[in-house]
């Protein structure tokens, strides 16, 4: 079988890339090892992530699912102190902020919806697990080997291989992309499930009650929980702690989740008194990492396949969908011959991705090391708009606004030992 781009993984990175390539007239095949719908973590969108969904032409599809509409994120500090609310806001052509909304999604439905859209557009999907990379005489990737459901070893030949395998980081494990290095928040564990009967309302920007917003509950450094409404009845609840803390509790995942819900933060406890857990407890560990060389002749990584920092401010899908569009442009230039002869045809793509993620890394580092200062600066009118931009995902900025400059100054003061221990 032969195509222009074989895409490993059909999560948002894979399907988003396939749709973006199709718009450029480039043919792709999606290779996915799981049967959809499948459960996945990562349900809250930022404002700019919602904009990416609209840019993919999916607003009508989204309406069919009646996803909860998110207007902001409420962060409850320890014992109710240091709390703050960040509204979802867009920027218009006059560079002014305006009130905007985005969505919360049940990923099983959302990812299946994206895959259905691909199939409707004639993009071929193959059920199978990529096991190896094919290379041409120059050693450049030119397809993949995969195992189908019957255990048969088959091949897909392509002009390029795109890695959208998420945390599996397929091309790095095959020695095509660079080595995976641990991120600053690597030793963490998230345990999560879905609940009914959760008390949802929180005070929004003007004090009005919001029922569909994301709520974050902070306890202490690297110890927090989320509540994300994913439909009329269901709320996703997750607890994130150091993995060692979970191990030393000697509890099952379910008991750990239930006991943390009662102790982590009083605001969380009071919302879950009558809640019923309707899904098994799942976990996700070692999710913070980075691959520096993540594109080159014949290959490109998109989304979690090259970097993930920390989930607290729900920026993962945003990075992923922005990168899909950028990657599709870069692939068009490469396959069209514009950059094909260059030693590093994807230098601009990689620089762009790292710029956005590095700016968000600063935001996260300061939040974790100086939560009190963070809660003050975010309310300071001098920096407020900059924070609103970063939370929305407007982080791809070369010339940093006052907010990022301030955060960088604070980041520089974080002791090395503290960062290493994170
Ligand atoms: C605890 C936690 C909470 C999060 N919360 C949020 C949130 O609220 N909002 C948000 O925006 N982001 C969140 N994220 C991040 C978000 O989940 C990811 O950024 C997003 O899912 C990345 O999409 P992706 O397509 O790159 O990877 P994935 O969604 O993981 O998709 C990868 C796909 O590749 C397939 N695959 C893997 N290997 C192979 C193979 N060898 N062959 C074939 N198929 C393969 C997998 O089956 C999978 O379907 C969170 C992350 C974590 C860890």
Coordinates of C-alpha atoms in Angstrom, one line a residue, residues 221-371:
X221 CA 3.4 21.7 45.0
X222 CA 2.6 18.9 42.4
X223 CA -0.5 17.8 44.3
X224 CA -3.8 18.9 42.8
X225 CA -7.2 17.8 41.3
X226 CA -9.4 18.6 38.4
X227 CA -13.2 18.7 37.8
X228 CA -14.2 18.9 34.2
X229 CA -17.9 18.6 33.2
X230 CA -18.1 16.4 30.1
X231 CA -21.8 16.3 29.5
X232 CA -25.1 17.1 31.3
X233 CA -24.5 14.4 33.9
X234 CA -20.9 13.4 33.9
X235 CA -17.9 15.2 35.4
X236 CA -14.4 14.0 35.0
X237 CA -12.5 14.1 38.3
X238 CA -8.7 13.5 38.5
X239 CA -6.2 13.6 41.2
X240 CA -2.5 14.3 40.4
X241 CA 0.2 13.6 42.9
X242 CA 3.9 12.5 43.0
X243 CA 3.9 8.8 41.9
X244 CA 5.8 8.0 45.1
X245 CA 3.1 9.4 47.2
X246 CA 0.6 7.0 45.5
X247 CA 2.9 4.0 45.9
X248 CA 3.5 4.6 49.6
X249 CA -0.3 4.9 50.2
X250 CA -0.5 1.2 49.2
X251 CA -4.1 1.8 48.1
X252 CA -5.8 0.6 45.0
X253 CA -6.3 3.3 42.4
X254 CA -10.0 3.5 43.2
X255 CA -9.5 3.8 47.0
X256 CA -6.7 6.3 46.4
X257 CA -8.9 8.5 44.2
X258 CA -11.8 8.3 46.7
X259 CA -9.7 9.1 49.7
X260 CA -7.9 12.0 48.0
X261 CA -11.3 13.4 47.1
X262 CA -12.1 13.6 50.8
X263 CA -8.8 15.2 51.9
X264 CA -7.1 17.1 49.1
X265 CA -9.0 20.4 49.3
X266 CA -12.2 21.2 51.2
X267 CA -13.8 22.8 48.0
X268 CA -13.4 19.5 46.2
X269 CA -14.8 17.4 49.1
X270 CA -17.9 19.5 49.4
X271 CA -18.7 19.0 45.7
X272 CA -18.4 15.2 45.8
X273 CA -20.5 14.2 48.9
X274 CA -23.3 12.6 46.8
X275 CA -21.3 11.8 43.7
X276 CA -21.3 8.3 42.3
X277 CA -18.3 6.9 40.4
X278 CA -19.5 5.5 37.1
X279 CA -16.3 4.5 35.4
X280 CA -13.3 2.5 36.6
X281 CA -10.3 4.4 38.0
X282 CA -7.6 4.9 35.3
X283 CA -4.1 6.3 35.6
X284 CA -1.5 8.0 33.6
X285 CA 2.2 8.4 34.7
X286 CA 5.5 9.8 33.4
X287 CA 3.7 12.1 31.1
X288 CA 6.3 15.0 31.2
X289 CA 9.0 14.6 28.6
X290 CA 10.6 16.3 25.6
X291 CA 12.3 15.2 22.3
X292 CA 14.5 17.9 20.9
X293 CA 15.0 16.6 17.3
X294 CA 11.4 15.9 16.3
X295 CA 11.3 16.4 12.6
X296 CA 13.7 15.8 9.7
X297 CA 13.9 14.5 6.1
X298 CA 11.0 12.0 5.8
X299 CA 9.5 12.4 9.2
X300 CA 7.7 14.8 11.6
X301 CA 6.2 14.5 15.1
X302 CA 3.0 16.2 16.1
X303 CA 1.3 16.7 19.5
X304 CA 2.3 14.6 22.5
X305 CA 4.6 12.6 20.2
X306 CA 7.4 15.1 20.9
X307 CA 6.6 17.0 24.1
X308 CA 4.2 17.2 27.0
X309 CA 4.8 19.5 30.0
X310 CA 2.1 19.3 32.7
X311 CA -1.7 19.0 32.4
X312 CA -2.8 21.6 35.0
X313 CA -3.9 24.4 32.6
X314 CA -5.4 22.1 29.9
X315 CA -3.1 23.2 27.0
X316 CA -2.3 19.8 25.5
X317 CA -5.0 19.6 22.8
X318 CA -4.4 23.2 21.9
X319 CA -0.7 22.6 21.2
X320 CA -1.7 19.5 19.3
X321 CA -4.2 21.2 17.0
X322 CA -2.1 24.3 16.3
X323 CA 0.8 22.0 15.4
X324 CA -1.4 20.0 13.0
X325 CA -1.9 23.1 10.8
X326 CA 1.7 24.1 11.0
X327 CA 2.9 20.6 10.2
X328 CA 0.6 20.4 7.2
X329 CA 2.1 23.6 5.8
X330 CA 5.6 22.3 6.4
X331 CA 4.8 19.0 4.8
X332 CA 3.3 20.7 1.8
X333 CA 6.6 22.7 1.4
X334 CA 8.6 19.5 1.8
X335 CA 6.6 17.3 -0.6
X336 CA 6.2 20.2 -3.0
X337 CA 10.1 20.5 -3.3
X338 CA 10.4 23.9 -1.6
X339 CA 12.4 22.5 1.4
X340 CA 13.1 19.0 0.3
X341 CA 16.8 19.5 -0.3
X342 CA 17.5 21.1 3.0
X343 CA 19.4 19.3 5.7
X344 CA 16.7 20.3 8.2
X345 CA 13.5 21.0 6.2
X346 CA 11.4 21.4 9.3
X347 CA 13.5 23.9 11.2
X348 CA 10.8 26.6 11.2
X349 CA 8.2 24.1 12.3
X350 CA 10.3 22.9 15.3
X351 CA 11.2 26.5 16.3
X352 CA 7.5 27.5 16.3
X353 CA 6.4 24.5 18.4
X354 CA 9.2 25.1 21.0
X355 CA 8.5 28.8 21.2
X356 CA 4.9 28.2 22.4
X357 CA 5.8 25.4 24.7
X358 CA 8.7 27.2 26.2
X359 CA 6.5 30.2 27.1
X360 CA 4.0 27.9 28.7
X361 CA 6.8 26.1 30.6
X362 CA 7.6 29.5 32.2
X363 CA 4.0 29.9 33.3
X364 CA 3.9 26.4 34.8
X365 CA 7.3 26.6 36.5
X366 CA 6.3 29.9 38.3
X367 CA 2.8 28.5 39.2
X368 CA 4.4 25.5 40.9
X369 CA 7.3 27.3 42.6
X370 CA 5.6 30.6 43.6
X371 CA 1.8 29.9 43.8

